PDB file of C-alpha atoms in Angstrom:
ATOM      1  CA  MET A   1      -3.399  -0.536  -3.148  1.00  0.00           C
ATOM      2  CA  SER A   2       0.436   1.650 -11.418  1.00  0.00           C
ATOM      3  CA  ALA A   3       2.677   1.486 -18.070  1.00  0.00           C
ATOM      4  CA  VAL A   4       2.627   5.086 -17.497  1.00  0.00           C
ATOM      5  CA  ARG A   5       4.180   5.905 -14.119  1.00  0.00           C
ATOM      6  CA  ARG A   6       4.411   9.628 -13.572  1.00  0.00           C
ATOM      7  CA  PRO A   7       2.587  11.882 -13.342  1.00  0.00           C
ATOM      8  CA  LEU A   8      -0.326   9.448 -13.176  1.00  0.00           C
ATOM      9  CA  VAL A   9      -1.691   8.252  -9.845  1.00  0.00           C
ATOM     10  CA  PRO A  10      -0.906   4.561  -9.352  1.00  0.00           C
ATOM     11  CA  ALA A  11      -3.723   2.316  -9.386  1.00  0.00           C
ATOM     12  CA  ALA A  12      -3.081   2.172  -6.399  1.00  0.00           C
ATOM     13  CA  LEU A  13      -5.497   3.562  -6.004  1.00  0.00           C
ATOM     14  CA  PHE A  14      -7.335   6.122  -7.230  1.00  0.00           C
ATOM     15  CA  ALA A  15      -8.553   7.419 -10.509  1.00  0.00           C
ATOM     16  CA  LEU A  16      -8.346  11.076 -11.311  1.00  0.00           C
ATOM     17  CA  PRO A  17     -11.067  13.496 -12.322  1.00  0.00           C
ATOM     18  CA  LEU A  18     -10.206  14.512 -15.853  1.00  0.00           C
ATOM     19  CA  VAL A  19     -13.249  15.955 -17.588  1.00  0.00           C
ATOM     20  CA  ALA A  20     -16.381  17.251 -15.918  1.00  0.00           C
ATOM     21  CA  GLY A  21     -19.787  16.287 -17.215  1.00  0.00           C
ATOM     22  CA  LEU A  22     -21.609  13.006 -17.473  1.00  0.00           C
ATOM     23  CA  LEU A  23     -21.560  11.097 -20.743  1.00  0.00           C
ATOM     24  CA  ALA A  24     -24.971  10.897 -22.349  1.00  0.00           C
ATOM     25  CA  ALA A  25     -26.294   7.443 -23.054  1.00  0.00           C
ATOM     26  CA  THR A  26     -26.972   6.642 -26.698  1.00  0.00           C
ATOM     27  CA  ALA A  27     -30.450   5.291 -27.268  1.00  0.00           C
ATOM     28  CA  SER A  28     -31.026   2.445 -29.717  1.00  0.00           C
ATOM     29  CA  PRO A  29     -33.299   3.155 -32.673  1.00  0.00           C
ATOM     30  CA  ALA A  30     -36.892   2.088 -32.178  1.00  0.00           C
ATOM     31  CA  GLY A  31     -37.367  -1.540 -33.062  1.00  0.00           C
ATOM     32  CA  ALA A  32     -33.657  -2.308 -33.177  1.00  0.00           C
ATOM     33  CA  ALA A  33     -32.712  -5.752 -31.930  1.00  0.00           C
ATOM     34  CA  THR A  34     -30.564  -5.867 -28.789  1.00  0.00           C
ATOM     35  CA  LEU A  35     -27.924  -8.568 -29.063  1.00  0.00           C
ATOM     36  CA  PRO A  36     -26.836 -10.300 -25.859  1.00  0.00           C
ATOM     37  CA  GLY A  37     -23.404  -9.202 -24.678  1.00  0.00           C
ATOM     38  CA  PRO A  38     -20.721 -11.420 -23.180  1.00  0.00           C
ATOM     39  CA  ARG A  39     -21.419 -12.749 -19.733  1.00  0.00           C
ATOM     40  CA  PRO A  40     -19.634 -10.506 -17.195  1.00  0.00           C
ATOM     41  CA  THR A  41     -16.663 -12.022 -15.396  1.00  0.00           C
ATOM     42  CA  PRO A  42     -17.422 -12.629 -11.707  1.00  0.00           C
ATOM     43  CA  SER A  43     -15.691 -10.109  -9.467  1.00  0.00           C
ATOM     44  CA  LEU A  44     -12.671 -11.108  -7.436  1.00  0.00           C
ATOM     45  CA  THR A  45     -13.391 -11.860  -3.806  1.00  0.00           C
ATOM     46  CA  CYS A  46     -11.537 -12.363  -0.545  1.00  0.00           C
ATOM     47  CA  ARG A  47     -13.387 -14.438   2.039  1.00  0.00           C
ATOM     48  CA  GLY A  48     -16.570 -13.878   0.070  1.00  0.00           C
ATOM     49  CA  ALA A  49     -16.339 -10.080  -0.207  1.00  0.00           C
ATOM     50  CA  GLY A  50     -15.625  -8.280  -3.484  1.00  0.00           C
ATOM     51  CA  VAL A  51     -15.472  -4.831  -5.020  1.00  0.00           C
ATOM     52  CA  ASP A  52     -18.313  -2.304  -5.060  1.00  0.00           C
ATOM     53  CA  PRO A  53     -21.022  -3.844  -7.299  1.00  0.00           C
ATOM     54  CA  GLY A  54     -22.550  -0.426  -8.011  1.00  0.00           C
ATOM     55  CA  ALA A  55     -19.338   1.322  -9.067  1.00  0.00           C
ATOM     56  CA  ARG A  56     -19.122   2.484 -12.673  1.00  0.00           C
ATOM     57  CA  VAL A  57     -15.341   2.861 -12.583  1.00  0.00           C
ATOM     58  CA  ARG A  58     -13.687  -0.542 -12.299  1.00  0.00           C
ATOM     59  CA  TYR A  59     -10.754  -2.466 -13.728  1.00  0.00           C
ATOM     60  CA  ARG A  60      -9.216  -5.918 -13.373  1.00  0.00           C
ATOM     61  CA  ALA A  61      -5.675  -7.012 -14.268  1.00  0.00           C
ATOM     62  CA  GLU A  62      -3.310  -9.896 -13.630  1.00  0.00           C
ATOM     63  CA  ILE A  63       0.325 -10.883 -14.045  1.00  0.00           C
ATOM     64  CA  LEU A  64       2.476 -13.994 -13.624  1.00  0.00           C
ATOM     65  CA  ILE A  65       5.481 -13.528 -11.328  1.00  0.00           C
ATOM     66  CA  ASP A  66       8.395 -15.964 -11.386  1.00  0.00           C
ATOM     67  CA  ALA A  67       9.110 -15.794  -7.658  1.00  0.00           C
ATOM     68  CA  PRO A  68       8.092 -17.662  -4.496  1.00  0.00           C
ATOM     69  CA  LEU A  69       4.655 -16.856  -3.138  1.00  0.00           C
ATOM     70  CA  ASP A  70       6.165 -15.835   0.198  1.00  0.00           C
ATOM     71  CA  THR A  71       8.351 -13.215  -1.532  1.00  0.00           C
ATOM     72  CA  VAL A  72       5.394 -11.734  -3.406  1.00  0.00           C
ATOM     73  CA  TRP A  73       3.180 -11.737  -0.324  1.00  0.00           C
ATOM     74  CA  LYS A  74       5.775 -10.023   1.868  1.00  0.00           C
ATOM     75  CA  LEU A  75       6.330  -7.268  -0.688  1.00  0.00           C
ATOM     76  CA  GLN A  76       2.624  -6.580  -0.994  1.00  0.00           C
ATOM     77  CA  THR A  77       1.863  -6.608   2.724  1.00  0.00           C
ATOM     78  CA  ASP A  78       4.923  -4.672   3.955  1.00  0.00           C
ATOM     79  CA  VAL A  79       3.069  -1.434   3.370  1.00  0.00           C
ATOM     80  CA  GLU A  80       5.640   0.922   4.842  1.00  0.00           C
ATOM     81  CA  ARG A  81       8.208  -0.197   2.252  1.00  0.00           C
ATOM     82  CA  TRP A  82       5.984   0.481  -0.756  1.00  0.00           C
ATOM     83  CA  PRO A  83       7.839   3.727  -1.618  1.00  0.00           C
ATOM     84  CA  SER A  84      11.067   1.731  -2.041  1.00  0.00           C
ATOM     85  CA  TRP A  85       9.727  -0.163  -5.051  1.00  0.00           C
ATOM     86  CA  GLN A  86       6.719   1.869  -6.266  1.00  0.00           C
ATOM     87  CA  ALA A  87       7.888   5.251  -7.543  1.00  0.00           C
ATOM     88  CA  PRO A  88       4.413   6.877  -7.461  1.00  0.00           C
ATOM     89  CA  VAL A  89       3.966   6.127  -3.738  1.00  0.00           C
ATOM     90  CA  THR A  90       5.607   9.059  -1.958  1.00  0.00           C
ATOM     91  CA  THR A  91       4.719   8.173   1.654  1.00  0.00           C
ATOM     92  CA  ALA A  92       3.279   5.139   3.451  1.00  0.00           C
ATOM     93  CA  GLU A  93       2.704   4.501   7.137  1.00  0.00           C
ATOM     94  CA  ARG A  94       0.950   1.847   9.179  1.00  0.00           C
ATOM     95  CA  LEU A  95      -1.626   3.086  11.658  1.00  0.00           C
ATOM     96  CA  ASP A  96      -1.273  -0.058  13.764  1.00  0.00           C
ATOM     97  CA  ARG A  97       1.474  -2.567  14.519  1.00  0.00           C
ATOM     98  CA  GLY A  98       2.212  -6.181  13.753  1.00  0.00           C
ATOM     99  CA  PRO A  99       1.437  -8.296  10.690  1.00  0.00           C
ATOM    100  CA  LEU A 100      -1.170  -6.941   8.321  1.00  0.00           C
ATOM    101  CA  ARG A 101      -4.538  -8.359   9.357  1.00  0.00           C
ATOM    102  CA  PRO A 102      -8.269  -7.576   9.201  1.00  0.00           C
ATOM    103  CA  GLY A 103      -8.744  -4.216  10.859  1.00  0.00           C
ATOM    104  CA  SER A 104      -5.230  -2.982  10.012  1.00  0.00           C
ATOM    105  CA  ALA A 105      -5.120   0.527   8.595  1.00  0.00           C
ATOM    106  CA  PHE A 106      -2.480   2.445   6.683  1.00  0.00           C
ATOM    107  CA  ARG A 107      -2.142   5.914   5.217  1.00  0.00           C
ATOM    108  CA  TRP A 108      -0.253   6.613   1.992  1.00  0.00           C
ATOM    109  CA  SER A 109       0.036   9.374  -0.579  1.00  0.00           C
ATOM    110  CA  VAL A 110       0.540   9.775  -4.295  1.00  0.00           C
ATOM    111  CA  PRO A 111       0.903  12.842  -6.553  1.00  0.00           C
ATOM    112  CA  VAL A 112      -1.948  14.072  -8.710  1.00  0.00           C
ATOM    113  CA  PRO A 113      -1.301  15.410 -12.225  1.00  0.00           C
ATOM    114  CA  PRO A 114      -2.996  18.631 -13.366  1.00  0.00           C
ATOM    115  CA  ASN A 115      -6.768  18.206 -13.083  1.00  0.00           C
ATOM    116  CA  PRO A 116      -9.961  20.282 -12.728  1.00  0.00           C
ATOM    117  CA  THR A 117      -9.561  20.499  -8.934  1.00  0.00           C
ATOM    118  CA  PRO A 118      -6.850  22.297  -6.901  1.00  0.00           C
ATOM    119  CA  ALA A 119      -5.537  18.923  -5.657  1.00  0.00           C
ATOM    120  CA  THR A 120      -1.856  18.155  -6.257  1.00  0.00           C
ATOM    121  CA  ARG A 121      -1.711  15.126  -3.968  1.00  0.00           C
ATOM    122  CA  LEU A 122      -4.030  12.359  -2.819  1.00  0.00           C
ATOM    123  CA  GLU A 123      -3.874  11.036   0.732  1.00  0.00           C
ATOM    124  CA  ILE A 124      -5.341   7.553   0.978  1.00  0.00           C
ATOM    125  CA  THR A 125      -6.438   5.878   4.199  1.00  0.00           C
ATOM    126  CA  SER A 126      -6.981   2.159   3.631  1.00  0.00           C
ATOM    127  CA  THR A 127      -8.461  -0.390   6.024  1.00  0.00           C
ATOM    128  CA  VAL A 128      -7.987  -4.131   5.553  1.00  0.00           C
ATOM    129  CA  GLU A 129     -11.423  -5.737   5.623  1.00  0.00           C
ATOM    130  CA  GLN A 130     -10.539  -9.326   4.658  1.00  0.00           C
ATOM    131  CA  LEU A 131      -7.252 -11.237   4.470  1.00  0.00           C
ATOM    132  CA  ARG A 132      -6.201 -14.840   3.962  1.00  0.00           C
ATOM    133  CA  ARG A 133      -2.432 -15.322   4.195  1.00  0.00           C
ATOM    134  CA  HIS A 134      -0.777 -16.123   0.855  1.00  0.00           C
ATOM    135  CA  SER A 135      -4.214 -16.094  -0.794  1.00  0.00           C
ATOM    136  CA  CYS A 136      -6.086 -12.789  -0.821  1.00  0.00           C
ATOM    137  CA  LEU A 137      -6.431  -9.234   0.455  1.00  0.00           C
ATOM    138  CA  ARG A 138      -9.281  -6.754   0.382  1.00  0.00           C
ATOM    139  CA  TRP A 139      -9.116  -3.175   1.608  1.00  0.00           C
ATOM    140  CA  THR A 140     -11.365  -0.142   1.401  1.00  0.00           C
ATOM    141  CA  GLY A 141     -11.002   3.538   2.060  1.00  0.00           C
ATOM    142  CA  PRO A 142     -11.143   7.106   0.838  1.00  0.00           C
ATOM    143  CA  ALA A 143      -8.614   9.088  -1.193  1.00  0.00           C
ATOM    144  CA  THR A 144      -8.826  12.804  -0.555  1.00  0.00           C
ATOM    145  CA  GLY A 145      -7.252  15.938  -1.985  1.00  0.00           C
ATOM    146  CA  GLU A 146      -8.228  19.558  -2.196  1.00  0.00           C
ATOM    147  CA  GLY A 147     -11.649  19.533  -3.867  1.00  0.00           C
ATOM    148  CA  LEU A 148     -11.372  15.810  -4.600  1.00  0.00           C
ATOM    149  CA  HIS A 149     -12.821  12.701  -2.921  1.00  0.00           C
ATOM    150  CA  ILE A 150     -12.758   9.103  -4.170  1.00  0.00           C
ATOM    151  CA  ASP A 151     -13.929   5.954  -2.376  1.00  0.00           C
ATOM    152  CA  GLY A 152     -12.100   2.802  -3.423  1.00  0.00           C
ATOM    153  CA  VAL A 153     -12.392  -0.944  -2.898  1.00  0.00           C
ATOM    154  CA  HIS A 154      -9.385  -3.061  -3.852  1.00  0.00           C
ATOM    155  CA  VAL A 155      -9.177  -6.865  -3.976  1.00  0.00           C
ATOM    156  CA  TRP A 156      -6.040  -8.961  -4.566  1.00  0.00           C
ATOM    157  CA  ASN A 157      -5.801 -12.718  -5.250  1.00  0.00           C
ATOM    158  CA  PHE A 158      -2.530 -14.685  -5.148  1.00  0.00           C
ATOM    159  CA  THR A 159      -2.406 -18.155  -6.738  1.00  0.00           C
ATOM    160  CA  ARG A 160       0.591 -20.488  -6.836  1.00  0.00           C
ATOM    161  CA  THR A 161       1.087 -22.081 -10.285  1.00  0.00           C
ATOM    162  CA  PRO A 162       3.761 -24.380 -11.784  1.00  0.00           C
ATOM    163  CA  HIS A 163       5.356 -21.293 -13.344  1.00  0.00           C
ATOM    164  CA  GLY A 164       5.216 -18.906 -10.409  1.00  0.00           C
ATOM    165  CA  VAL A 165       2.541 -16.798  -8.761  1.00  0.00           C
ATOM    166  CA  ARG A 166      -0.461 -15.425 -10.605  1.00  0.00           C
ATOM    167  CA  VAL A 167      -1.476 -12.113  -9.040  1.00  0.00           C
ATOM    168  CA  THR A 168      -4.932 -10.851  -9.968  1.00  0.00           C
ATOM    169  CA  THR A 169      -6.332  -7.544  -8.800  1.00  0.00           C
ATOM    170  CA  GLU A 170      -9.616  -5.692  -9.201  1.00  0.00           C
ATOM    171  CA  GLU A 171     -10.505  -2.212  -8.006  1.00  0.00           C
ATOM    172  CA  THR A 172     -13.528   0.074  -8.082  1.00  0.00           C
ATOM    173  CA  HIS A 173     -13.805   3.827  -7.561  1.00  0.00           C
ATOM    174  CA  THR A 174     -16.804   6.013  -6.784  1.00  0.00           C
ATOM    175  CA  GLY A 175     -17.059   9.760  -6.321  1.00  0.00           C
ATOM    176  CA  PRO A 176     -18.413  12.808  -8.151  1.00  0.00           C
ATOM    177  CA  GLN A 177     -15.171  13.550 -10.005  1.00  0.00           C
ATOM    178  CA  VAL A 178     -14.540  10.031 -11.365  1.00  0.00           C
ATOM    179  CA  ASP A 179     -18.236   9.451 -12.058  1.00  0.00           C
ATOM    180  CA  ALA A 180     -18.216  12.610 -14.191  1.00  0.00           C
ATOM    181  CA  ASP A 181     -16.035  10.909 -16.817  1.00  0.00           C
ATOM    182  CA  VAL A 182     -16.092   7.133 -16.420  1.00  0.00           C
ATOM    183  CA  PRO A 183     -13.986   6.245 -19.514  1.00  0.00           C
ATOM    184  CA  ALA A 184     -11.189   8.650 -18.559  1.00  0.00           C
ATOM    185  CA  ALA A 185     -11.221   7.570 -14.915  1.00  0.00           C
ATOM    186  CA  THR A 186     -11.188   3.903 -15.931  1.00  0.00           C
ATOM    187  CA  ALA A 187      -8.213   4.499 -18.237  1.00  0.00           C
ATOM    188  CA  VAL A 188      -6.221   6.045 -15.392  1.00  0.00           C
ATOM    189  CA  LEU A 189      -7.180   3.192 -13.069  1.00  0.00           C
ATOM    190  CA  ARG A 190      -6.056   0.686 -15.713  1.00  0.00           C
ATOM    191  CA  GLN A 191      -2.661   2.358 -16.084  1.00  0.00           C
ATOM    192  CA  GLY A 192      -2.225   2.467 -12.334  1.00  0.00           C
ATOM    193  CA  LEU A 193      -3.088  -1.173 -11.693  1.00  0.00           C
ATOM    194  CA  GLU A 194      -0.973  -2.456 -14.555  1.00  0.00           C
ATOM    195  CA  GLY A 195       1.946  -0.340 -13.374  1.00  0.00           C
ATOM    196  CA  TRP A 196       1.599  -1.658  -9.815  1.00  0.00           C
ATOM    197  CA  LEU A 197       1.653  -5.249 -11.061  1.00  0.00           C
ATOM    198  CA  LYS A 198       4.675  -4.562 -13.246  1.00  0.00           C
ATOM    199  CA  ASP A 199       6.585  -3.065 -10.300  1.00  0.00           C
ATOM    200  CA  LEU A 200       5.586  -5.985  -8.072  1.00  0.00           C
ATOM    201  CA  LYS A 201       6.812  -8.466 -10.680  1.00  0.00           C
ATOM    202  CA  THR A 202      10.106  -6.664 -11.278  1.00  0.00           C
ATOM    203  CA  THR A 203      10.884  -6.339  -7.565  1.00  0.00           C
ATOM    204  CA  ALA A 204       9.812  -9.863  -6.575  1.00  0.00           C
ATOM    205  CA  GLU A 205      11.754 -11.504  -9.398  1.00  0.00           C
ATOM    206  CA  SER A 206      14.878  -9.487  -8.565  1.00  0.00           C
ATOM    207  CA  ARG A 207      14.739 -10.779  -4.983  1.00  0.00           C
ATOM    208  CA  ALA A 208      13.822 -14.369  -5.754  1.00  0.00           C
ATOM    209  CA  PRO A 209      16.501 -17.071  -5.478  1.00  0.00           C
ATOM    210  CA  GLN A 210      17.838 -18.209  -8.820  1.00  0.00           C
ATOM    211  CA  ARG A 211      16.437 -21.473 -10.129  1.00  0.00           C
ATOM    212  CA  PRO A 212      19.050 -24.214 -10.571  1.00  0.00           C
TER     213      PRO A 212
END
């Protein structure tokens, strides 16, 4: 499923455990009025399925790419070539053959910076749950390292516009390490997703035919 690039894990996927211990909730003083907050933005979906609604670690980002939709789509779905344009992705392999489709699985790895666990690398096994060509992708799967486990759900939307392709992505993480420090884990997820989008934009635009 990246901007500070190294040594952070790319959004791709998975947030890192940074500080142990749950954050205590701050209670409002007795009698204090509770003002209504902004209405939450609906989650991204692909064929009606979205991210984990119960996850506390989540982030959404988008970017406009001045390239044909087919170019952007091919880059994103050619999983085995991710390491050629995403520096944080060290390995990537398909576990099946043919075009990416529902049921396709792939395994990829990213480095882990110093953290409270012994893990130095995350191995991620992702399974495509929903896909609509040139429109959306949704995959799920665990990221594991020594003493570290994260479950992720990642949704991508691709929309053709008069100025290029708007790529929007949303991801959620659950697991004891990320749930122990939600703000820190969310910050790492944000940096990863924004880095991934930046790399996708740079690579797609460099390969797009020049406009007349």
